[in-house]
CSV table of C-alpha atoms in Angstrom, one decimal:
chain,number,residue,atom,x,y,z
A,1,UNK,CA,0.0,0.0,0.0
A,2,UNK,CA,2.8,2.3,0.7
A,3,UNK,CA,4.3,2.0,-2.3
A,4,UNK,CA,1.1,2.4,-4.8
A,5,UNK,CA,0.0,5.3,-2.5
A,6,UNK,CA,3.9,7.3,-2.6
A,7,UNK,CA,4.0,6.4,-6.5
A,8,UNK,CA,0.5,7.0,-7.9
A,9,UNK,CA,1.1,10.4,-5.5
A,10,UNK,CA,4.1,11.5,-6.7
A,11,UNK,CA,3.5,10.6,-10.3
A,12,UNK,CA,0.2,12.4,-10.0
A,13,UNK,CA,1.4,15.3,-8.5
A,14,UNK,CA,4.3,16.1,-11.4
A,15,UNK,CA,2.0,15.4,-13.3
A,16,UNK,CA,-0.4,18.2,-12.5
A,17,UNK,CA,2.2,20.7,-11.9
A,18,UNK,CA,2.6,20.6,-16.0
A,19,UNK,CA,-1.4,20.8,-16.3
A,20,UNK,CA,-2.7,22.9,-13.8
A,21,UNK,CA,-0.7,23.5,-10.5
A,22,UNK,CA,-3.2,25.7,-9.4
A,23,UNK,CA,-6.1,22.3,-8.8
A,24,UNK,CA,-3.0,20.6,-7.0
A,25,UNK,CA,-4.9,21.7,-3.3
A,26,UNK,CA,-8.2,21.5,-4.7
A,27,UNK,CA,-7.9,18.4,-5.6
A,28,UNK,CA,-6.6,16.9,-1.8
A,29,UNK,CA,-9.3,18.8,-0.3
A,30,UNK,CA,-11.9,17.6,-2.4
A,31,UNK,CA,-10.8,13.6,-1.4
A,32,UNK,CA,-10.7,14.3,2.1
A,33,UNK,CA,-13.8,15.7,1.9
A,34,UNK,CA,-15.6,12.5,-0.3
A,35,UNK,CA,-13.9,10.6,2.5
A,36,UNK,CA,-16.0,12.7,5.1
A,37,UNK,CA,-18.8,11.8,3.3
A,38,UNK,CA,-18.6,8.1,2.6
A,39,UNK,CA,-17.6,7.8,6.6
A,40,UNK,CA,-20.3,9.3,7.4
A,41,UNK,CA,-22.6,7.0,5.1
A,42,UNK,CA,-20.4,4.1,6.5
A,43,UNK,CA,-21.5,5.2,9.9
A,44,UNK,CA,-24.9,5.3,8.7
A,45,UNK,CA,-24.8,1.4,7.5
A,46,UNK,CA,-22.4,-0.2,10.4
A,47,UNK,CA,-24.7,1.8,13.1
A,48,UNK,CA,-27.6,-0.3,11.8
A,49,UNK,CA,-26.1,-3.5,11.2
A,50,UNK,CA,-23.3,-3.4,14.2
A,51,UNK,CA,-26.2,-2.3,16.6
A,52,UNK,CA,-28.1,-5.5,15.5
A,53,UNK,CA,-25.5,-7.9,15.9
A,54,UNK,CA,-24.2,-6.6,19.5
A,55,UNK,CA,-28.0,-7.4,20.1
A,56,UNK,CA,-28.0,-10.5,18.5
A,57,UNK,CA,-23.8,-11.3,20.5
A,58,UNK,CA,-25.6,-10.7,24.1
A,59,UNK,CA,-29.0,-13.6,23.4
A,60,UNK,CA,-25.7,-15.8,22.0
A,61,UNK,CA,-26.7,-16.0,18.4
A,62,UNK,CA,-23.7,-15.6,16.9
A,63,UNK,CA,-22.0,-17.8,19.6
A,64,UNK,CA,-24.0,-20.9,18.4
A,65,UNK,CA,-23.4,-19.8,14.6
A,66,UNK,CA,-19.9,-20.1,15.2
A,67,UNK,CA,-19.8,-23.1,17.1
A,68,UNK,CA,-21.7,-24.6,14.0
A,69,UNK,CA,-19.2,-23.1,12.0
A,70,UNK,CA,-15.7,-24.0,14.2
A,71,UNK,CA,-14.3,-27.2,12.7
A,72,UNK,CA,-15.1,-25.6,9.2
A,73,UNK,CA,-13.4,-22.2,10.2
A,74,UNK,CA,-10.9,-24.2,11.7
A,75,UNK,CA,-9.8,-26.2,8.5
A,76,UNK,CA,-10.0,-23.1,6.5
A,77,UNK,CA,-8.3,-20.8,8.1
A,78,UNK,CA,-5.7,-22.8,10.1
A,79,UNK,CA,-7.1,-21.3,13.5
A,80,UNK,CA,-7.8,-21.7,17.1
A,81,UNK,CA,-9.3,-18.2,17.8
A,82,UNK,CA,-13.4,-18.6,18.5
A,83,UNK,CA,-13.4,-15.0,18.5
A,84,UNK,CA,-11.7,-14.8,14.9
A,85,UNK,CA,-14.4,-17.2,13.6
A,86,UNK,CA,-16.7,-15.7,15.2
A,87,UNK,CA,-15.8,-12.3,13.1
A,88,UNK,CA,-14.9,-14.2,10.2
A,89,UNK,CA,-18.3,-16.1,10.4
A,90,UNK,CA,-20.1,-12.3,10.6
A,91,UNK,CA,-17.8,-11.0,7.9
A,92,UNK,CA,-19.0,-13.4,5.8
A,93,UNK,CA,-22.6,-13.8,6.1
A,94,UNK,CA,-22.4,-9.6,5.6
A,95,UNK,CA,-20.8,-9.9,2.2
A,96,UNK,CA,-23.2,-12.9,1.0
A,97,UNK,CA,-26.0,-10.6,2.2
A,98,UNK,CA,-24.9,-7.6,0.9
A,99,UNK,CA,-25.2,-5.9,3.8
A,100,UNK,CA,-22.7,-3.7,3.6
A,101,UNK,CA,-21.1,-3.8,6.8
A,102,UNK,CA,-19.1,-6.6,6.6
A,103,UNK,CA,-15.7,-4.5,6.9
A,104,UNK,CA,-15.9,-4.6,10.6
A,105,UNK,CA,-16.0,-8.0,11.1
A,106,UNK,CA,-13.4,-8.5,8.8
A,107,UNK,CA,-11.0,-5.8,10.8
A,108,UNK,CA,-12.0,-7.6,14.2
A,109,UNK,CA,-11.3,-11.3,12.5
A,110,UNK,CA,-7.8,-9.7,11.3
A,111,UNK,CA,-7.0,-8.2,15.1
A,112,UNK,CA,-8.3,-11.7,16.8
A,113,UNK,CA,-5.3,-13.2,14.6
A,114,UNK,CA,-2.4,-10.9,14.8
A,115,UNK,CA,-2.6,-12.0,18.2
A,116,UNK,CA,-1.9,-15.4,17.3
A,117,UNK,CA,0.5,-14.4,14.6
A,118,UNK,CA,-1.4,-15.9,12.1
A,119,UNK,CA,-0.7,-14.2,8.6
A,120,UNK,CA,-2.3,-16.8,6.5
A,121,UNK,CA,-5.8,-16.6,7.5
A,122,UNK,CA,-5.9,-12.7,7.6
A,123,UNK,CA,-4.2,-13.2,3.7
A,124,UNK,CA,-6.8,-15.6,3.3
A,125,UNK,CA,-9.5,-13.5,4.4
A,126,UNK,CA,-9.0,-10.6,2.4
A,127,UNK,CA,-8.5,-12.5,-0.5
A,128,UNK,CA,-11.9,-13.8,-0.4
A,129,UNK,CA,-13.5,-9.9,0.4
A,130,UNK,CA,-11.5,-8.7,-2.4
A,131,UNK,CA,-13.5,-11.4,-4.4
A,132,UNK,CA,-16.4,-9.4,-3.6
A,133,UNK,CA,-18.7,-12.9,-3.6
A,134,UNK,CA,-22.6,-11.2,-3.1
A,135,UNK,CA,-25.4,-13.9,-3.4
A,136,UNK,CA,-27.7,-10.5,-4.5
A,137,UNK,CA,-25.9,-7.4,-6.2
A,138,UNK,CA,-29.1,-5.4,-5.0
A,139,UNK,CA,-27.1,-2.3,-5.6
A,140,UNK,CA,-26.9,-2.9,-9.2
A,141,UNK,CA,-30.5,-4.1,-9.2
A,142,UNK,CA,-31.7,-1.3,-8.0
A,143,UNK,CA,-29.6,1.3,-10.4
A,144,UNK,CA,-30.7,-0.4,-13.5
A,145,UNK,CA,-34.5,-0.6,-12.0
A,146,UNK,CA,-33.8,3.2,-11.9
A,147,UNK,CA,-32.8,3.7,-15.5
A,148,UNK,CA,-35.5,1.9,-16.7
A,149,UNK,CA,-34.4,-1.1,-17.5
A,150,UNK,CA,-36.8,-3.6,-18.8
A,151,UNK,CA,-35.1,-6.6,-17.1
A,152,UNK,CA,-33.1,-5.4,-14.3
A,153,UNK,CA,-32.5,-8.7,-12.4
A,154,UNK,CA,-31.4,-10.7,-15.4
A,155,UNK,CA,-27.5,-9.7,-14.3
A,156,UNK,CA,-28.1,-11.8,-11.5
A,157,UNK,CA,-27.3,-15.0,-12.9
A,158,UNK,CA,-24.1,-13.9,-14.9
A,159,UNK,CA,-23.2,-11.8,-11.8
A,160,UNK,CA,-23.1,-14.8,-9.8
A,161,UNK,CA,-21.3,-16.7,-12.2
A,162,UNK,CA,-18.8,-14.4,-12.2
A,163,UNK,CA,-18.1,-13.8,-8.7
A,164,UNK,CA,-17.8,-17.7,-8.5
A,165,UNK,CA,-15.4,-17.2,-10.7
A,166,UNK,CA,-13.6,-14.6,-9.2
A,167,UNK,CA,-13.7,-16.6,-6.0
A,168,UNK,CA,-12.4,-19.9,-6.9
A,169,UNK,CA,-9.8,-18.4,-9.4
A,170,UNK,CA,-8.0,-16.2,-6.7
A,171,UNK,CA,-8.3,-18.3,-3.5
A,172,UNK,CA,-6.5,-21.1,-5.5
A,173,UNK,CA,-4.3,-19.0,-6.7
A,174,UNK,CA,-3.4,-17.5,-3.3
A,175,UNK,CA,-3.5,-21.2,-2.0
A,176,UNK,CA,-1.0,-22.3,-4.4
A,177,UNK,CA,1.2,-19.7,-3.9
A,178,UNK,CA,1.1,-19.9,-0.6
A,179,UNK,CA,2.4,-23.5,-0.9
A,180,UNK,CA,5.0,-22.9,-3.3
A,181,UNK,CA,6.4,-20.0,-1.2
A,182,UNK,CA,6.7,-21.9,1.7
A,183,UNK,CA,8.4,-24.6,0.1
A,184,UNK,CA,10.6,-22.4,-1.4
A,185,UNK,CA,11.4,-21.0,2.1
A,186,UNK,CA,11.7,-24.5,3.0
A,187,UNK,CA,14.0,-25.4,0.9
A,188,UNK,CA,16.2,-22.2,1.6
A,189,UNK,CA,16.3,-23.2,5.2
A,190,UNK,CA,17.5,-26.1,4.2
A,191,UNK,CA,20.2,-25.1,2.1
A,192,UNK,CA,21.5,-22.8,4.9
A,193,UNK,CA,21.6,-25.8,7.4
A,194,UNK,CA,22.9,-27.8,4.9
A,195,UNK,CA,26.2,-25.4,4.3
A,196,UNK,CA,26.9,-24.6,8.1
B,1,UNK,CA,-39.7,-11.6,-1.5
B,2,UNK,CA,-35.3,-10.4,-1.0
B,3,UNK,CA,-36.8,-7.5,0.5
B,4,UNK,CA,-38.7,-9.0,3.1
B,5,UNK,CA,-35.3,-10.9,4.1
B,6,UNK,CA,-33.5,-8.2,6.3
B,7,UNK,CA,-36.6,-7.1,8.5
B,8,UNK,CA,-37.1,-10.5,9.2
B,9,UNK,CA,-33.9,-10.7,10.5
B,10,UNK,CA,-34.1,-7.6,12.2
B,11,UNK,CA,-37.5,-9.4,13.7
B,12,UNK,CA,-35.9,-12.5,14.2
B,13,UNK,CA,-32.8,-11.3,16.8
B,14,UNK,CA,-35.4,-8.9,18.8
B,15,UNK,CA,-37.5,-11.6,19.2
B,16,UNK,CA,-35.2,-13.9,20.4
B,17,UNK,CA,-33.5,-11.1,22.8
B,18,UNK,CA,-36.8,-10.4,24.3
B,19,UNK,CA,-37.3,-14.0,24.9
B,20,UNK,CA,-33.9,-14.0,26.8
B,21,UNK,CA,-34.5,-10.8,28.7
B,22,UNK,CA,-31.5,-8.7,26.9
B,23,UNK,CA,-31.6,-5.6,27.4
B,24,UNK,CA,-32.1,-4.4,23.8
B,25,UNK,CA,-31.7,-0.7,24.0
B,26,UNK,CA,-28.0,-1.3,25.9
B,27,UNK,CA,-26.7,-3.5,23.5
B,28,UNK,CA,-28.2,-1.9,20.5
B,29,UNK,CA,-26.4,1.5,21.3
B,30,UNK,CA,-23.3,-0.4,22.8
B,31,UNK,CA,-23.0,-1.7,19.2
B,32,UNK,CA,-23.6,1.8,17.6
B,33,UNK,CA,-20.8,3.0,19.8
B,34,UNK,CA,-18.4,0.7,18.2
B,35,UNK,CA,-19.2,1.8,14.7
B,36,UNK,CA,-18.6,5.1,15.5
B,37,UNK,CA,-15.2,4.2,16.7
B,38,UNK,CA,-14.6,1.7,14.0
B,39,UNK,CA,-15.2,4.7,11.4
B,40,UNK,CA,-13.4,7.1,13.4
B,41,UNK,CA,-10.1,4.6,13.3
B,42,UNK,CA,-10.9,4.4,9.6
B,43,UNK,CA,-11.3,7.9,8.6
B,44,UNK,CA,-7.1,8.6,8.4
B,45,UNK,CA,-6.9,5.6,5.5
B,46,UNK,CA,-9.8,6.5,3.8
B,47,UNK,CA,-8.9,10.5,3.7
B,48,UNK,CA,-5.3,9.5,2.4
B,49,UNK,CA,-7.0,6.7,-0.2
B,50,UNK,CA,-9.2,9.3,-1.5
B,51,UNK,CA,-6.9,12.2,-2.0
B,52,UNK,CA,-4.7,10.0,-3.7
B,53,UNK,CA,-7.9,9.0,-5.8
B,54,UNK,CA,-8.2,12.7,-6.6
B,55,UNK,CA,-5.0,13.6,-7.7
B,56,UNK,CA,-4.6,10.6,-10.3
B,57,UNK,CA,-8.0,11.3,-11.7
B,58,UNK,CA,-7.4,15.1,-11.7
B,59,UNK,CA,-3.5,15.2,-13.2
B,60,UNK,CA,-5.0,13.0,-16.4
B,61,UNK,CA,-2.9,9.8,-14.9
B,62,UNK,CA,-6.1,8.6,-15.1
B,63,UNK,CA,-6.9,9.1,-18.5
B,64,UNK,CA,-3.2,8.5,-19.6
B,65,UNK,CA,-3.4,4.5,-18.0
B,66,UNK,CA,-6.9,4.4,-19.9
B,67,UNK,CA,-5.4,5.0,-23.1
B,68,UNK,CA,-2.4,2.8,-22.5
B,69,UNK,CA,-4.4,-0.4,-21.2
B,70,UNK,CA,-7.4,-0.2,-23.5
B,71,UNK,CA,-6.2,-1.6,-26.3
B,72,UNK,CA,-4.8,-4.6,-23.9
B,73,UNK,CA,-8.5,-4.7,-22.3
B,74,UNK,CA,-10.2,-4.8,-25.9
B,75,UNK,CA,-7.6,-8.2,-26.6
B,76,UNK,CA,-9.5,-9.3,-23.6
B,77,UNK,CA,-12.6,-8.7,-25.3
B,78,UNK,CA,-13.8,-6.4,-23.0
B,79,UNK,CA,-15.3,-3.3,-24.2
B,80,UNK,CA,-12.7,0.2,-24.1
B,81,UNK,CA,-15.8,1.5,-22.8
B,82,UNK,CA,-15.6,-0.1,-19.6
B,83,UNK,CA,-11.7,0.7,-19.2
B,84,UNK,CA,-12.4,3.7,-16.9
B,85,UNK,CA,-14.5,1.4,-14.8
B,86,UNK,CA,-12.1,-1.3,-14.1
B,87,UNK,CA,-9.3,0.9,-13.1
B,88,UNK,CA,-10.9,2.9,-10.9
B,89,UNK,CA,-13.2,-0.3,-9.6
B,90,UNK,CA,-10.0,-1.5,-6.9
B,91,UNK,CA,-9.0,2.0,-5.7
B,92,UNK,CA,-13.1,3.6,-4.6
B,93,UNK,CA,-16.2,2.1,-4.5
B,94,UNK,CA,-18.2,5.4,-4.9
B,95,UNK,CA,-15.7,6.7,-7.9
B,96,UNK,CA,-16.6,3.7,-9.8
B,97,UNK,CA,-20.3,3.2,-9.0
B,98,UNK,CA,-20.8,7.4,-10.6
B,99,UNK,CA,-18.8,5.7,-13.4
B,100,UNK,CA,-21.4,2.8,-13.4
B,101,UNK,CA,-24.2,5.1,-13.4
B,102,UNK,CA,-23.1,7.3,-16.3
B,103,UNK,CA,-22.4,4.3,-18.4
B,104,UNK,CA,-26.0,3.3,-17.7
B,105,UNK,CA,-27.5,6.4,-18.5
B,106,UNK,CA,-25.3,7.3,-21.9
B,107,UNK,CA,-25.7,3.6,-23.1
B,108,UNK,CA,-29.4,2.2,-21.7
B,109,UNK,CA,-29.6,0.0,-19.4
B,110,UNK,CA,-30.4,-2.9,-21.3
B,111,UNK,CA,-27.5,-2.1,-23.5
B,112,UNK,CA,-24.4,-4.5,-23.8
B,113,UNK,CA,-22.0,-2.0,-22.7
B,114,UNK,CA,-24.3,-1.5,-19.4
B,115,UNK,CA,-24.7,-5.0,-19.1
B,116,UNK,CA,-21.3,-5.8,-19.0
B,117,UNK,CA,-20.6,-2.7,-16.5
B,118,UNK,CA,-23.4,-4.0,-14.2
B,119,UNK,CA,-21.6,-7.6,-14.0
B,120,UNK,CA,-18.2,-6.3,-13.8
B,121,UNK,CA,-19.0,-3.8,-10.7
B,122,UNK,CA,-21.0,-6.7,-9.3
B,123,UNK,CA,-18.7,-9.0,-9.1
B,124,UNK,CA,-15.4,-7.4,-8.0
B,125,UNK,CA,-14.3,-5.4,-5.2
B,126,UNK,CA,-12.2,-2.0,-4.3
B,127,UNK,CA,-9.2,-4.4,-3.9
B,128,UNK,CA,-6.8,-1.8,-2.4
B,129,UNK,CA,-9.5,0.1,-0.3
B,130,UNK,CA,-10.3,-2.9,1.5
B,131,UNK,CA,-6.4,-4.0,1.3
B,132,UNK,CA,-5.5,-0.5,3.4
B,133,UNK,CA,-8.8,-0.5,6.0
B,134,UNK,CA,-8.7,-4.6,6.8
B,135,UNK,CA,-4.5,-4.2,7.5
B,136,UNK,CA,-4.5,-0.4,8.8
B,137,UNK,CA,-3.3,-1.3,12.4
B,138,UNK,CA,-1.4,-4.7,11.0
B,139,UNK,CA,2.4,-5.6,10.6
B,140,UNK,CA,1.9,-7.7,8.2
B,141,UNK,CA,4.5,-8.6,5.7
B,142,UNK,CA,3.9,-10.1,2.2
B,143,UNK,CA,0.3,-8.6,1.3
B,144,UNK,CA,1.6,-7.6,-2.4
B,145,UNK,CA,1.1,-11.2,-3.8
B,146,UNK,CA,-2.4,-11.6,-2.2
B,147,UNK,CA,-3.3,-8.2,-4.0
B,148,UNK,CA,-1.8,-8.9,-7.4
B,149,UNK,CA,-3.8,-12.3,-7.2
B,150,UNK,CA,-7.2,-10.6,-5.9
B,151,UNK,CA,-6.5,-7.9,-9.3
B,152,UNK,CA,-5.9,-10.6,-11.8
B,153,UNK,CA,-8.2,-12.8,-11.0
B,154,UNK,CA,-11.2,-9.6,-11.0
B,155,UNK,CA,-9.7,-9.1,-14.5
B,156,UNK,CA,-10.1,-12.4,-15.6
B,157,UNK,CA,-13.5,-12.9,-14.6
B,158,UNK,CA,-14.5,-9.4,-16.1
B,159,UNK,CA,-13.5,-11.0,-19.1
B,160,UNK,CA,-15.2,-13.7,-18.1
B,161,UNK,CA,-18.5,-11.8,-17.2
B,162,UNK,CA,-18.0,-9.9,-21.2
B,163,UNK,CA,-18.1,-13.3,-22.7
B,164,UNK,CA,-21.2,-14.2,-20.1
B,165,UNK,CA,-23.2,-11.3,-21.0
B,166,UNK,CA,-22.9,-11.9,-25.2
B,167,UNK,CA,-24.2,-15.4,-24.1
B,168,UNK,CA,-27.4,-14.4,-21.8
């Protein structure tokens, strides 16, 4: 992240000094201020949603979800943190719902395993939001309902094709990569023993 | 019948929380409380994202990686129209979804083009917004190869979702 944000920055901002220096502090403003605004629309959706599920932590609905869930989360993600599962299992059911405040969850699954070191499963996690998986793109429902579309839920099966897609194609990739880079650490290791 | 979905879940938790004696109103604004925190912990990220977002739109670096890649996105068989879309899809969900909404309104909805854009935004996700909220407070080391992976394989099935949509 640090890289594409100093390079896309610094490119950007030569850039503009040739076109018009004088937009240079518009333009900063102008982001800072759209991220005002979608924070406070993000507010908006995780008050909702966040409000229901502390409601639904204290009866102990999500406890018995992830107990149903454990030995699953537990093979997927290489973990022994309830409380990651827990999060992951929320994160989850958010995104397949569409409900928009699956970030959260995700951000609380992450914390749950930096505590246990865990680097794979938050990889793993954010390889499959990045996926964006939706059982429902109501968003794009709704915007083609809008423009008057004569149709506008026959994107849903192609849309779910393709996220399928997406999902498969870059958790296997990220799962064989995975596997090759640890054997190529591995085998490192063992060339280092192997020479002292 | 999808709307009815969420208030029943709504429904569903009260119920049960009244039928274990929670105390709704506690928990409910306990849990508002921690969404104002969690957006207040996220507002630094997303102010830097979206400057940066800003100046590469507003210096023409933008338009300049649109030219460039189009021609590679039009091997692909997707659309040049939809160029603009896909590069800006992984950096801001709002920036892409006014793109997805002018491409709707220039081309009709039940256009190709639109078609295509609906699918596309549908199925992929602001890779490297999500990659700088989820790992804000994280040393983690290695994310470039998940990201690369996550950007390819959005590519491919946009490809993917192009060749769908000339089908159905």
């Amino acid at each position: 992240m640090n890289g594409v944000f100093t390079a896309i920055f610094i490119i950007s901002a030569v850039l503009l000094c040739f076109a018009a220096p004088e937009k240079f502090l518009t333009a900063l403003m102008d982001g800072a201020r759209t991220a005002a605004a979608v924070c406070l629309t993000l507010f908006c959706v995780y008050a909702v949603w966040m409000g229901l599920a502390a409601v639904a932590e204290e009866c102990g609905i999500t406890r018995g979800a992830a107990k149903l869930l454990r030995p699953a989360c537990r093979k997927i993600f290489k973990t022994d943190s309830d409380a990651a599962c827990e999060a992951a299992a929320m994160n989850l059911a958010c995104d397949l719902l569409g409900a928009g405040a699956s970030t959260p969850f995700a951000v609380k699954a992450i914390g749950e395993w930096e505590k246990e070191k865990n680097g794979y499963a938050q990889k793993l996690l954010f390889v499959i939001n990045a996926a964006g998986f939706q059982i429902v793109p109501s968003t794009v429902i709704a915007l083609r309902a809008g423009a008057g579309s004569a149709a506008a839920a026959d994107i849903f099966l192609p849309s779910l094709i393709c996220s399928a897609i997406s999902l498969v194609l870059s958790v296997t990739a990220f799962a064989v990569s995975e596997r090759i880079c640890r054997a190529w650490r591995g085998r490192k290791k063992k060339r280092k023993r192997g020479g002292a | 019948m999808m709307a009815l979905i969420i208030p029943a879940i709504f429904i569903a938790v009260m119920a049960c929380a009244v039928y274990k004696k929670v105390n709704v109103y506690g928990c409910f604004t306990g849990g508002i409380e921690g969404a104002f925190k969690f957006v207040l912990s996220m507002l630094p990220c997303l102010a830097a994202v979206f400057m940066m977002c800003a100046l590469f739109e507003e210096s023409g670096l933008a338009d300049m990686l649109i030219k460039f890649t189009s021609p590679a996105f039009s091997f692909l068989g997707i659309p040049e129209e939809l160029t603009k879309l896909i590069l800006i899809k992984p950096l801001s969900g709002s920036g892409s979804l006014a793109y997805l909404t002018e491409i709707i309104q220039d081309y009709g909805a039940d256009s190709y083009v639109a078609r295509c854009a609906c699918v596309c935004y549908g199925s992929s996700e602001t890779v490297f917004y999500i990659s700088a909220v989820y790992f804000a407070g994280i040393k983690a080391k290695g994310l470039a190869r998940p990201i690369v992976l996550s950007l390819l394989s959005a590519l491919f099935a946009t490809a993917a979702a192009c060749l769908i949509c000339r089908v159905m």
